[in-house]
Coordinates of C-alpha atoms and ligand atoms in Angstrom, one line a residue:
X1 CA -0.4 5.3 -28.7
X2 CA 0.0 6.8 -25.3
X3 CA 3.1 6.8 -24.1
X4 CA 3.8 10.2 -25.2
X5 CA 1.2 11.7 -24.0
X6 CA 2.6 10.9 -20.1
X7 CA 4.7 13.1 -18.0
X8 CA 5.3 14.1 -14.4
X9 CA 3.8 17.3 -12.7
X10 CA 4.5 19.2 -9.5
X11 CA 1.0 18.6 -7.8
X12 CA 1.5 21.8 -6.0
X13 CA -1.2 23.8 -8.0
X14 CA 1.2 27.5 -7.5
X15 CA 3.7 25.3 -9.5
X16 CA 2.5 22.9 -11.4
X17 CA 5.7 21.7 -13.3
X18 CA 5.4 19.7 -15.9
X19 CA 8.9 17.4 -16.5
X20 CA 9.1 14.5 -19.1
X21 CA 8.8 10.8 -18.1
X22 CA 12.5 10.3 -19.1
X23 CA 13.5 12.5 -16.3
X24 CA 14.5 10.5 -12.8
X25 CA 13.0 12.9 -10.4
X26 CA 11.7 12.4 -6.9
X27 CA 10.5 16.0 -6.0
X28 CA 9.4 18.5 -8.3
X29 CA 13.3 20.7 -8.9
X30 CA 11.2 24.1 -8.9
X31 CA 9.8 23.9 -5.3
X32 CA 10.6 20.4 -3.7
X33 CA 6.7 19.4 -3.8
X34 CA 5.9 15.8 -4.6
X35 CA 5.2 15.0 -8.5
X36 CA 2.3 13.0 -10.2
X37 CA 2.5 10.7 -13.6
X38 CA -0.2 12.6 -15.6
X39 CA -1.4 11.7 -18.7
X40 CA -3.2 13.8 -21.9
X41 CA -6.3 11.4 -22.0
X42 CA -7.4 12.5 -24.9
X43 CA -5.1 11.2 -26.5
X44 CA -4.9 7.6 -25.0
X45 CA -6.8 5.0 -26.2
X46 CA -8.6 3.6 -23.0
X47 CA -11.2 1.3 -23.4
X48 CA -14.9 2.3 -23.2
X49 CA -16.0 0.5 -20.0
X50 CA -14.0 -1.3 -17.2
X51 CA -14.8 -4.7 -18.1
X52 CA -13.8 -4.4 -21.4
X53 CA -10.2 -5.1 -19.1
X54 CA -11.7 -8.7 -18.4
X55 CA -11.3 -9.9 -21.8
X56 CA -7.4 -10.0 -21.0
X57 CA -7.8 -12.9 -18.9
X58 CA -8.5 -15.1 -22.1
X59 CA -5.0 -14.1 -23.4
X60 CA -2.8 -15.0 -20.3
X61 CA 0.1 -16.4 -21.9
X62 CA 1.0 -13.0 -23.6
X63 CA 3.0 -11.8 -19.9
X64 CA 1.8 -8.1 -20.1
X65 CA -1.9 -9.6 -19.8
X66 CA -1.3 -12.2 -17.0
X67 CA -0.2 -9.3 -15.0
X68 CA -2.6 -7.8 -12.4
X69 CA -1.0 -4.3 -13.2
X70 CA -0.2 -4.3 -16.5
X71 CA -3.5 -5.7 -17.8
X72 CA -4.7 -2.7 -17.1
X73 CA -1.9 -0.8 -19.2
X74 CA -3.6 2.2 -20.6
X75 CA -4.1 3.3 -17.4
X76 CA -0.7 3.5 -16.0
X77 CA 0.7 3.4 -20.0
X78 CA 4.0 5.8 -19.5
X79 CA 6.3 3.7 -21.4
X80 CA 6.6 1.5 -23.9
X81 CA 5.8 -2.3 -23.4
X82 CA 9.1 -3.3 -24.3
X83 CA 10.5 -1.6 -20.8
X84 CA 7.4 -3.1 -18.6
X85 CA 8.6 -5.5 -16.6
X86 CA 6.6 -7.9 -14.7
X87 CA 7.2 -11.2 -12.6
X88 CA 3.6 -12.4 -12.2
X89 CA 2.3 -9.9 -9.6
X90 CA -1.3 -8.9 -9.0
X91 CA -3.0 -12.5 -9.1
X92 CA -4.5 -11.7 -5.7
X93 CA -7.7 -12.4 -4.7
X94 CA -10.7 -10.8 -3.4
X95 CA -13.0 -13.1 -1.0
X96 CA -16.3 -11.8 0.4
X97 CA -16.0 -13.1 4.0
X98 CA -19.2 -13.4 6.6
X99 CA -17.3 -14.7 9.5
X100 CA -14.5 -11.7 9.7
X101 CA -17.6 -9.3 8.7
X102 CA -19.4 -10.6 11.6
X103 CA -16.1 -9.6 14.0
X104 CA -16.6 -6.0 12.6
X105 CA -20.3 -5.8 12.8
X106 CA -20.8 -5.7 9.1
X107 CA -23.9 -7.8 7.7
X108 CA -23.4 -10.9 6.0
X109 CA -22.5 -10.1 2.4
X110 CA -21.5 -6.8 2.9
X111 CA -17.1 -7.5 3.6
X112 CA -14.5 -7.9 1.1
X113 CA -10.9 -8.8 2.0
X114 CA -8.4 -7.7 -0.6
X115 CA -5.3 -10.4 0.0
X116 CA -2.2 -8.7 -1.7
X117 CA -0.2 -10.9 0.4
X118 CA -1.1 -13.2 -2.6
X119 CA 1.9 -11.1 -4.6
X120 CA 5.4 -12.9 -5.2
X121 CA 7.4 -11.1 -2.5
X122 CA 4.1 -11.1 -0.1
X123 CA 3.0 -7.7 -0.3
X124 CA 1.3 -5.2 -2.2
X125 CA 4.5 -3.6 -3.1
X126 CA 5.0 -5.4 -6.2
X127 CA 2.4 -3.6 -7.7
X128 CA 4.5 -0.7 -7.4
X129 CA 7.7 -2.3 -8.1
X130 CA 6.6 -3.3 -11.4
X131 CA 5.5 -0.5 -12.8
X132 CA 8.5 1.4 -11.2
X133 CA 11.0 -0.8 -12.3
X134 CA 9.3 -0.5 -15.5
X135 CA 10.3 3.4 -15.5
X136 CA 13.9 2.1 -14.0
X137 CA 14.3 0.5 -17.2
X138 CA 13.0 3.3 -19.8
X139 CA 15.9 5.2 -17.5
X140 CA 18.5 2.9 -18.2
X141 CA 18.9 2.7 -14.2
X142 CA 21.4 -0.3 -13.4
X143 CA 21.1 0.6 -9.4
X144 CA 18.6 0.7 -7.5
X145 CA 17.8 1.6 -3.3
X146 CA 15.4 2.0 -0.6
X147 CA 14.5 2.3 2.8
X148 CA 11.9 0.1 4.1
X149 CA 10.1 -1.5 7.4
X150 CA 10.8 -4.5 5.3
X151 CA 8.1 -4.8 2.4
X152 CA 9.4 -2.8 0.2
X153 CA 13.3 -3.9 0.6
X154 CA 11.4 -7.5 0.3
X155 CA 10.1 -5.8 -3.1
X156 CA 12.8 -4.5 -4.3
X157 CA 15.3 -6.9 -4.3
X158 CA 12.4 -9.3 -6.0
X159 CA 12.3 -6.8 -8.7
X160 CA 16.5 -5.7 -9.1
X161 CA 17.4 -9.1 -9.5
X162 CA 14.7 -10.1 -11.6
X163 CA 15.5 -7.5 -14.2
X164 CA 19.1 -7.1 -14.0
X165 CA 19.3 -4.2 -11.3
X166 CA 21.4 -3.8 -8.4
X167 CA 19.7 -3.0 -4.9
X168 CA 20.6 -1.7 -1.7
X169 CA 18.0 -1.4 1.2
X170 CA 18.3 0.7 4.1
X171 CA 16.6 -0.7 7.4
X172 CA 16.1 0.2 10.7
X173 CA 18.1 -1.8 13.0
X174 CA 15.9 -4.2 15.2
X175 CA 12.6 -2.4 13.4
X176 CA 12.0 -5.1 10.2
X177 CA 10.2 -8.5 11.1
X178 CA 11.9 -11.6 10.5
X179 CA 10.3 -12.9 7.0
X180 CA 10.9 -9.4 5.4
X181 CA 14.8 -9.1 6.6
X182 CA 15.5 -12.6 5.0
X183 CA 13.9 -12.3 1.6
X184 CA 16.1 -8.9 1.3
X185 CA 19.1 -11.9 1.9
X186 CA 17.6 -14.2 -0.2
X187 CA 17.1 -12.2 -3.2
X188 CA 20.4 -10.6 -3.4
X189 CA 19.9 -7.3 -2.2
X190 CA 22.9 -5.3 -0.3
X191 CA 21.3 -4.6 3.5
X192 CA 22.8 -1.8 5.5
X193 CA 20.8 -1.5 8.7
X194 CA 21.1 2.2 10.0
X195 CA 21.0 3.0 14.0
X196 CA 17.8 4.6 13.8
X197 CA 13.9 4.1 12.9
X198 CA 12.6 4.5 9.4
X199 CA 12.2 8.3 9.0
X200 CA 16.0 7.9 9.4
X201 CA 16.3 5.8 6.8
X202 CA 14.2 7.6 4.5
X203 CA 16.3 10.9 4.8
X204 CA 19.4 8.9 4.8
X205 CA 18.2 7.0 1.2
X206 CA 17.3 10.1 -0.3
X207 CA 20.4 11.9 -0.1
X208 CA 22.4 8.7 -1.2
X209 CA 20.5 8.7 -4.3
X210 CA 21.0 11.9 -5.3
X211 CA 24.8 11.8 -4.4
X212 CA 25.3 8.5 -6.1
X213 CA 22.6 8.7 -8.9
X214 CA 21.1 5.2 -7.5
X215 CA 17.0 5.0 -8.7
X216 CA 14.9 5.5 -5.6
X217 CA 11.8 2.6 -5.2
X218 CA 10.3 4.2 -2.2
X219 CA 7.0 5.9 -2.7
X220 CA 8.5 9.2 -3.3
X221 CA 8.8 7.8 -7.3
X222 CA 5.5 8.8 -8.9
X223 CA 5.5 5.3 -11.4
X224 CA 5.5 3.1 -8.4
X225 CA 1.9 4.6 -7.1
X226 CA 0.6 4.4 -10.8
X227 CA 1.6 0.3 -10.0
X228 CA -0.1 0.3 -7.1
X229 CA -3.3 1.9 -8.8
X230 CA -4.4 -1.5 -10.3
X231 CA -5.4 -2.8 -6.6
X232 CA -8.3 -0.6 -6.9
X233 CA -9.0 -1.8 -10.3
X234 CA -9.0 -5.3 -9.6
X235 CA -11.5 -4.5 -6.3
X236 CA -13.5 -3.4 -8.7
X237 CA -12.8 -6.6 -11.0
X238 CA -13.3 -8.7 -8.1
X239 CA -17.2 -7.3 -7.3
X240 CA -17.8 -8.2 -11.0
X241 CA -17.5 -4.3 -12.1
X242 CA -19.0 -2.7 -9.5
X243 CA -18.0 -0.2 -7.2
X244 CA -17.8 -0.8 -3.4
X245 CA -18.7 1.9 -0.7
X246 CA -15.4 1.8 1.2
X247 CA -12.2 1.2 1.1
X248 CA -10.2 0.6 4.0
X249 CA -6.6 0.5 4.3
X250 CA -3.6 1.2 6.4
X251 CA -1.6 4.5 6.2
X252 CA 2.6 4.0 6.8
X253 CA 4.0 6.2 4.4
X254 CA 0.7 6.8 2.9
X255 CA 1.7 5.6 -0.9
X256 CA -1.5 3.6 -1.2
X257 CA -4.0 6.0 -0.2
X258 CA -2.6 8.4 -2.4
X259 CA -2.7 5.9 -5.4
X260 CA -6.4 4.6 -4.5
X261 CA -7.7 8.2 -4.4
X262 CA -5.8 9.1 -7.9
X263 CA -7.0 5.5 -9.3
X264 CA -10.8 6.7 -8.2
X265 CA -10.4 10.3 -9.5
X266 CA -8.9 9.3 -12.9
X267 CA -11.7 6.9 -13.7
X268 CA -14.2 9.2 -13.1
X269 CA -12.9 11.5 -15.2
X270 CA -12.3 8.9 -17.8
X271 CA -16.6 8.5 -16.9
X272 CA -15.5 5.0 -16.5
X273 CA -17.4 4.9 -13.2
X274 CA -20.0 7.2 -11.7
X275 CA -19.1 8.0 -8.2
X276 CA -16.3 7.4 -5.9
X277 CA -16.0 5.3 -3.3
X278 CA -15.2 6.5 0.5
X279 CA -12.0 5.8 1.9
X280 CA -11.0 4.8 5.7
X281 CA -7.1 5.2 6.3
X282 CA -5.8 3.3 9.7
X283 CA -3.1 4.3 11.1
X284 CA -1.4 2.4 14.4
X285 CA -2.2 4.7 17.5
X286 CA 1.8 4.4 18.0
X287 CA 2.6 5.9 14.5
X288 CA -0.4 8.3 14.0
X289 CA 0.6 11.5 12.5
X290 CA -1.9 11.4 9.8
X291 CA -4.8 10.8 12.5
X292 CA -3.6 13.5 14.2
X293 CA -3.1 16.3 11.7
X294 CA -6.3 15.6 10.2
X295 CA -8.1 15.0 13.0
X296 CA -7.0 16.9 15.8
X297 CA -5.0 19.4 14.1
X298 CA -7.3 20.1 11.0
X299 CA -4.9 19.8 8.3
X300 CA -6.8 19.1 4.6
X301 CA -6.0 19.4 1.1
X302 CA -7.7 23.0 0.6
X303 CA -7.2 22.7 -3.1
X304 CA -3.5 22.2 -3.1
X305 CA -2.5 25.0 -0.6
X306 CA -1.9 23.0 2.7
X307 CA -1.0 23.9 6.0
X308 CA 2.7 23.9 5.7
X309 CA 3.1 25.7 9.2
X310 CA 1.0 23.3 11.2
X311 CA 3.1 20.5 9.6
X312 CA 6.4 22.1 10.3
X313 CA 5.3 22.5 13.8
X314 CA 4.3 19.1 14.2
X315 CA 7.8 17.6 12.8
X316 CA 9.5 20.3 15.2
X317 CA 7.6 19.1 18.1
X318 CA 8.3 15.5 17.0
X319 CA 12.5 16.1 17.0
X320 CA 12.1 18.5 20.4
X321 CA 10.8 15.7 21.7
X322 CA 13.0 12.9 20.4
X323 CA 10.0 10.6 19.4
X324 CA 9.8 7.4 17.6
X325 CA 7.1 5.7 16.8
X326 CA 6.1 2.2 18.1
X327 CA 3.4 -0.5 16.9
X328 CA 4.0 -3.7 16.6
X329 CA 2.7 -3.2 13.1
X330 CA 6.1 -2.5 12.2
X331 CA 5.2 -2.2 8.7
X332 CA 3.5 1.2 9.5
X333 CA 5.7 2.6 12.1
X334 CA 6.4 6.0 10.2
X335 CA 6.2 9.4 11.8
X336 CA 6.8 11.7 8.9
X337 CA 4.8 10.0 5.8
X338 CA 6.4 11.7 2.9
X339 CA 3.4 10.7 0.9
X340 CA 1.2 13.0 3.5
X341 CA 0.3 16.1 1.0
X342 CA -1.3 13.3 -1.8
X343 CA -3.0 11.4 0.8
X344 CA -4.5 14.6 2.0
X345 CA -5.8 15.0 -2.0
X346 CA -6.7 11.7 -1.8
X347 CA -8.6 11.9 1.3
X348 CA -10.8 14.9 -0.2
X349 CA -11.2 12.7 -3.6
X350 CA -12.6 10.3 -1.6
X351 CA -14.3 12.2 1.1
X352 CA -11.8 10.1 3.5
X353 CA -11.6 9.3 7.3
X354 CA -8.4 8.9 9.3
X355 CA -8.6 6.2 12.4
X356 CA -5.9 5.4 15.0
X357 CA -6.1 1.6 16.5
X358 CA -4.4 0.0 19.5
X359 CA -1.6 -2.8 18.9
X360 CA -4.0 -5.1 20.6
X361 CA -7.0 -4.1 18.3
X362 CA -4.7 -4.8 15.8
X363 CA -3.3 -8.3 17.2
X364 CA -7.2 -9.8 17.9
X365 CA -8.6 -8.5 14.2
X366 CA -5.0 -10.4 12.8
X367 CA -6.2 -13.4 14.7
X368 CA -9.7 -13.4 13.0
X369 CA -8.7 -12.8 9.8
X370 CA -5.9 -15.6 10.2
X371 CA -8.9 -17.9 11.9
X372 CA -11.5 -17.2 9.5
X373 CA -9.4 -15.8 6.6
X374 CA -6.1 -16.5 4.8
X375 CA -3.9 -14.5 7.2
X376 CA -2.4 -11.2 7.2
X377 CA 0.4 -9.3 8.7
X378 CA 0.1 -6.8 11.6
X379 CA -0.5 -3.6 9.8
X380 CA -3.1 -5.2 7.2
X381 CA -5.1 -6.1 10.3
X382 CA -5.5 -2.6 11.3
X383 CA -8.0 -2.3 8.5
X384 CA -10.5 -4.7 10.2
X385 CA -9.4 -2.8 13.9
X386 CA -10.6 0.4 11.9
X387 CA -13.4 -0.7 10.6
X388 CA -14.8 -1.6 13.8
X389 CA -14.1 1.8 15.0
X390 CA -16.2 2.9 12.2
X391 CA -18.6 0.6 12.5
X392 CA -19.4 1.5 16.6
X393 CA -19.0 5.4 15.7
X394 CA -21.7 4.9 13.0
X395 CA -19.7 6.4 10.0
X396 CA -19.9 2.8 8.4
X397 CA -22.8 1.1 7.9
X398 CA -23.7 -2.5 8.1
X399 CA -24.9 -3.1 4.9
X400 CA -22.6 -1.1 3.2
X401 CA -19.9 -2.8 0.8
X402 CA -17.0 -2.1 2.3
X403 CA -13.5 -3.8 0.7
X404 CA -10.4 -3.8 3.5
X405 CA -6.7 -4.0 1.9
X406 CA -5.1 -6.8 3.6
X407 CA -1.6 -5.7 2.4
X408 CA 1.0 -8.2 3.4
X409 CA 1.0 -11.8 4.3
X410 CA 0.8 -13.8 7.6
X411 CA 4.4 -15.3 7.0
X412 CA 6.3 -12.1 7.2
X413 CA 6.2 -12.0 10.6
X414 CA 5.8 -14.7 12.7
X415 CA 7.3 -13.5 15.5
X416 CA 4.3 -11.7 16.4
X417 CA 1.9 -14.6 15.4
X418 CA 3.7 -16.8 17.6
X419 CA 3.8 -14.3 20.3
X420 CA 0.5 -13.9 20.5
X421 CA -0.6 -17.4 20.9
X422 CA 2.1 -18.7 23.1
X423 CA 2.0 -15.5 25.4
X424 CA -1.7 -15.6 25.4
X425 CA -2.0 -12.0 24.8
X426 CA -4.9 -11.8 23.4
X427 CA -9.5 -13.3 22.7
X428 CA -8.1 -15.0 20.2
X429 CA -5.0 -16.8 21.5
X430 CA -4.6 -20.5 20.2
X431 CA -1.3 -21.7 22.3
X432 CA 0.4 -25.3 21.8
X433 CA 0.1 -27.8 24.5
X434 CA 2.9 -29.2 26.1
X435 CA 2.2 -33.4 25.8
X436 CA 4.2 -35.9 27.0
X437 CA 5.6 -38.9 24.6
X438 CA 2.5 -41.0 25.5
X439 CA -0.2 -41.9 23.3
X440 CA -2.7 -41.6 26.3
X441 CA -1.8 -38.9 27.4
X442 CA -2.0 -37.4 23.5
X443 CA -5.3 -38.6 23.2
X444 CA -6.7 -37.2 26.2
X445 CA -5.8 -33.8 24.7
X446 CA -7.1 -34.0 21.7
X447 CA -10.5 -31.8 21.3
Ligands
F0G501 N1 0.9 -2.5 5.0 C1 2.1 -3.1 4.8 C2 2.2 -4.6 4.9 C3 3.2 -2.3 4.5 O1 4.4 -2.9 4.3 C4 3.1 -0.9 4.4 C5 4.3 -0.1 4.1 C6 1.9 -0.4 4.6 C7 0.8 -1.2 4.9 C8 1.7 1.1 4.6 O2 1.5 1.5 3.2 O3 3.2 3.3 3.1 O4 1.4 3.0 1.4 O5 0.8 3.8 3.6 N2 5.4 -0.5 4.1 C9 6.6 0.3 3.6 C10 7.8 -0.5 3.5 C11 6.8 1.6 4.3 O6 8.9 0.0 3.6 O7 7.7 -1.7 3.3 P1 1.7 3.0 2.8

């Protein structure tokens, strides 16, 4: 089957190193550029159309089908079933909704929310986590670490304990919302929380890895984007096999966008579908490198060769000045995206756009979805922020389909939620009022 015919390769096109899935490897060893799971199609055995994937839903109680990622195994099939772990992730759902499409200026009909805040640890991560801890296990890994704004420790230490794994997740002190920092607790995993944001933590986690051989889950590790592939898939599942027009999603790290565009590039390829959908990336206008080096600074994929200088500069100017980024999207508050160079691919796979939204953009479009939705966290919001952007700049039609990947769920941080009713920050506040212990008085407040 296909298994062996997976590996990892440089996606630097003057390298192109090719290194076998057995290897744990984070950067390519010949020149430090990030690597790909490939795969020799021809000789996988993928099925001839995409809803030929549908008929797994009949065999549910085999645990490879039930999952949202690994029903879709020949896509993503680098190792053999018997390592694939999975814990149920990927039942998420995909609602057309008028009222939130209305907020954006999008006819009725024409918006999708993608809720992977449906996942078991909340988020989208688990996507990624089990198909990573898939490749943790072909390893033989029996530790495991990360640095996170919260999802993916939350992830992570889902995952470790689930299949027998230890975990330790580096945080940024005061930077991870409240519901993310106690499921790292809950589920086991060791926390050290390092004076510093998470670009901090990200260099700090990488170097720990390699000096103590730990397995690295961020989304540096090629397997966990092949995971995180299947959200496409299942868009496409959820619009009964059709394609939408956009995609819009948030860029922190910039793991999804690079998956999406690979998902979208490998079907076509496959001639599983017959054009590609466009992609919108958000970022927070507090945390918006990738707006800015695409947008202001011209950076783009140019067939492999990017702009390492203007990059370099960039990150120089970022330390000369000290900066850290703020958003109360904490999810996304990254800086230096180590996932920038595959977004870039993925943006000119998917003829992309890059927009930067205000925290209270972001606040009022989580209130909507929240009102007329099932919720989301701070940085999923930013999609529906975006898309009105898009919407009022004319790049995005109204009767377009356009799908918005709402990536984390409303419980992760209520501190903002709460915030924003009770402080009245923003259209959409929905404060508690104070009642005496009166059943008059009660009743006269009732509206
Ligand atoms: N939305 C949520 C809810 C996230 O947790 C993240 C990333 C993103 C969007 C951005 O996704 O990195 O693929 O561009 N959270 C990471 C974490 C960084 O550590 O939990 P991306």
């Amino acid at each position: 089957m296909g298994i062996d015919a997976a590996y990892q390769k440089c996606i630097n096109p003057d390298c192109g190193a090719r290194f076998d899935c057995g290897q744990v490897l984070f950067k390519c060893p010949s020149c430090g550029e990030l690597l790909d799971a490939q795969y020799d199609w021809d000789r996988v055995e993928v099925p001839g159309k995409l809803s030929d994937f549908g008929r797994r839903w009949a065999d549910r109680d085999n645990r490879l089908d039930f999952s949202g990622v690994w029903r879709f195994r020949e896509l993503l099939d680098f190792c053999d079933d018997k390592y694939k772990v999975t814990i149920g992730e990927g039942q998420t759902i995909l609602q057309q909704n008028d009222a939130v499409a209305k907020y954006a200026d999008m006819k009725p009909g024409c918006l999708y929310l993608q809720y992977e805040g449906l996942n078991p640890s909340g988020s989208f991560k688990d996507n990624g986590m089990a198909a990573a801890f898939s490749h943790a296990k072909l390893v033989g890994a029996t530790s495991s670490a990360c640095a996170s704004t919260g999802n993916t420790s939350a992830s992570v230490a889902l995952y470790a304990h689930s299949c027998g794994l230890k975990a330790t997740v580096f945080i940024g002190s005061g930077r991870v919302a409240f519901g993310k920092l106690s499921q790292g607790m809950d589920y086991g995993a060791q926390t050290i929380q390092i004076v510093g944001d998470f670009d901090d933590c990200m260099r700090q986690v990488q170097d720990v890895c390699t000096k103590l051989g730990l397995y690295l889950l961020n989304s540096l590790n090629p397997f966990r984007l092949e995971g995180q592939k299947t959200i496409m898939y299942r868009i496409i599942e959820g619009l009964g096999w059709e394609l939408p027009d956009w995609i819009v999603v948030p860029g922190g790290n910039l793991g999804n966008s690079s998956a999406f565009g690979k998902a979208f590039y490998e079907l076509k390829q496959l001639g599983l579908i017959k054009r590609i959908p466009r992609m919108a990336i958000i970022n927070a206008t507090g945390a918006d490198t990738l707006a800015d080096l695409v947008n202001n600074k011209k950076l783009a994929w140019n067939a492999g060769r990017v702009g390492q200088a203007i990059i370099d500069d960039y990150y120089a100017d970022l330390t000369a000045r000290n900066f850290s980024p703020h958003t109360c999207a904490s999810a996304i508050e990254i800086s230096r995206p180590v996932n920038l160079k595959k977004c870039l691919r993925a943006i000119d796979i998917c003829n992309g756009v890059v927009r930067a939204v205000t925290d209270e953009e972001i606040l009022d479009a989580k209130a909507v979805i929240g009102k007329y939705g099932l919720g989301c966290e701070p940085a999923s919001a930013a999609t529906i922020a975006g898309l009105r952007h898009l919407r009022a700049e004319g790049v995005i039609s109204a009767d377009e389909r356009v799908a918005c990947v709402l990536t984390g769920h409303p419980l992760k941080d209520p501190n903002i939620t709460v915030n924003y009713h009770k402080e009245k920050l923003g259209k959409f506040s929905n404060p508690p009022i104070e009642a005496p212990n009166d059943l008059d008085e009660i009743i006269k407040l009732i509206r």
